[in-house]
Amino acid sequence: MNRGAIQKMKFAPNKGNLKLLILYANGVDIVDLKLADCKPIAQLKSPQDIAKIVDIDWASADTPVLATDDGCIRIMDLKLSLCSSSIDNYAYEEPVSCVAFLECELAQRMQLILSAPFWKTPESLQVSCADGFKEDEVKLVNEQLSMMRTEVLSSRDGPLKVADRCLRAAWLMGDQASVDFWTVADYYIRVAALDTNKPKDEKSKNALFHTESTCAPDLKRTPRHPELPPLDTCYDVLCDAYSYQKQQLERVWMYEWKRGDYQHTKRVVERLILLGETDRAVQLLLETDLDNQNYYTDAIKACLISTIQSTGAAQSTIKLVATNLIANGKIWEGVQLLCLIGKGLDGCRYLMSYNQWQSAVWLAKSTLSPDETYEVVRKFSDHQYSIGRKNQAVLLMLSMGRFERVLETLLLLGQNANAGLLLLAYLEFAELKDSIDKTLVETVVSRFCNYAGSMGCTLARDAMKTLVTSAN
């Protein structure tokens, strides 16, 4: 077939690939120059088979790409018989909400409308120019709002708490970072309120550890607030200490159940020792086969674990050996010895000094007392902030109950809306009203009001001042 003049040719990528894509006025051919006759291995007529082709290229060694005059880029197979279709060929039965189509600033203002309890009720979620939007923006935002399930912003039991509403708004907007922030914030604000309400005698009775000892302490924990559903396991180190330790114990039991070779068993034993499950660790060590080259070492280790003494001389010796092991690169072996004599915090410090932050936090959250855990997690939070992971640092601060520090950090990051809403969520609980510095409250309110004013919404600014004044 006479194709006429060649408009463009393009060789396929990769060395030794001699497939040639040729564009003519009335279609395209694919020719493999390795074949003796050099006949086309695939042809496509235009506009009979497809819209007029205006350009050609290769996406990969066997994937040609055609640009057509209907504004589409079609990804073809090597036989030019299958291709991707234009999105215009599909019609959805219902319009689809996609906030990502909006400009970033517009989406942020829209999320604030959904989150702020004083701005719009779920029954009147339509914006106007009075809300700080331009005329062309009003239509775009209202279209998106009309397609959202805004009924989730209301409850039969009455108005939602601020944190709960912010969480649902983040879910509607598809903002995963905000979903994580408000999930963690909501949980730990409730924890702070329950801690404040709990009598002192009950606090001491419901201590984090059953016992504390300088030698092989009992690390079993009890839940501080069993009436409060814990965070999901996906939040990992952000979970409360009891839930986190429970997760780690469940994992190590699962690993033990599925253990196969010696190396697998060895890792299980290490975790059991660190988690204080010394009896089970000894049993597994004694199960080492006699013909295993590590039998003698494991037997000695089992004897050591079983006969740990709390005398000063014994502890000094073990600590010296642990320090020497760590100095010689056997970090986890040394940390295990430190945990056996109740020096888990020292083990965490060594891990942090060797830049093993995740391991240090794991050990702290799994085994240490509240004050010691706080020290390790605080340092980890500062480390995360210093390396640029500021959002993760904020979540860690929330998990420690450092709400004032969180507010200050949000202001530094320019997240004035989140800072204002978090302050409102915190002050909703009467028992927490006096725990935030008044100067910081004024700063947060001022920044939020300036932010709302910059968007042209005086309603939000005035309502924020009124709410905070009434809360105080």
Coordinates of N, CA and C in Angstrom, one line a residue, residues 34 54-55 82 109 126 130 159 169 253 259 269 289 316 328 335 347 362 377 394 406 422:
K34 N 15.0 -5.9 11.6 CA 15.7 -7.2 11.7 C 15.2 -8.2 10.8
V54 N -1.3 13.0 14.9 CA -0.4 14.2 14.7 C 1.0 14.0 15.2
D55 N 1.2 13.0 16.1 CA 2.6 12.8 16.6 C 2.7 11.4 17.0
L82 N -4.8 -2.6 20.2 CA -5.4 -2.2 21.5 C -4.8 -0.9 21.9
R109 N -9.3 26.6 52.2 CA -10.4 27.4 52.8 C -11.7 26.5 52.9
Q126 N -23.3 25.8 52.1 CA -23.1 26.5 50.8 C -22.4 27.8 51.1
A130 N -19.6 36.4 50.9 CA -19.5 36.9 52.2 C -18.5 36.0 53.0
P159 N -24.2 18.4 68.7 CA -23.1 18.8 67.9 C -21.8 18.0 68.2
A169 N -14.1 16.1 58.5 CA -13.8 17.0 57.4 C -12.6 16.6 56.6
W253 N 4.7 -13.5 69.8 CA 4.0 -14.8 69.9 C 3.7 -15.4 68.6
R259 N 8.0 -19.8 63.8 CA 9.5 -19.9 63.7 C 9.9 -21.2 63.0
V269 N 14.0 -15.0 70.6 CA 14.6 -15.0 71.9 C 15.0 -13.6 72.3
D289 N 19.5 -27.5 69.6 CA 20.0 -28.8 69.4 C 21.5 -29.0 69.9
S316 N 27.1 -4.4 88.3 CA 28.3 -3.7 87.8 C 29.0 -4.5 86.7
N328 N 32.1 -2.8 70.9 CA 32.7 -3.6 69.9 C 31.7 -4.0 68.8
V335 N 22.5 -4.4 74.7 CA 21.2 -3.9 75.1 C 20.4 -5.0 75.9
G347 N 20.1 1.4 77.6 CA 20.1 0.7 76.3 C 19.5 1.6 75.2
W362 N 11.1 1.9 70.0 CA 10.4 0.6 70.2 C 10.7 0.0 71.6
V377 N 11.0 9.4 73.7 CA 10.2 9.9 72.6 C 10.3 11.4 72.4
V394 N 5.2 16.5 65.1 CA 4.0 17.0 65.7 C 3.2 15.9 66.3
V406 N 2.9 21.6 70.8 CA 2.3 21.4 69.5 C 1.8 22.7 68.9
L422 N -7.2 23.3 67.0 CA -6.7 22.4 68.1 C -6.9 23.1 69.4

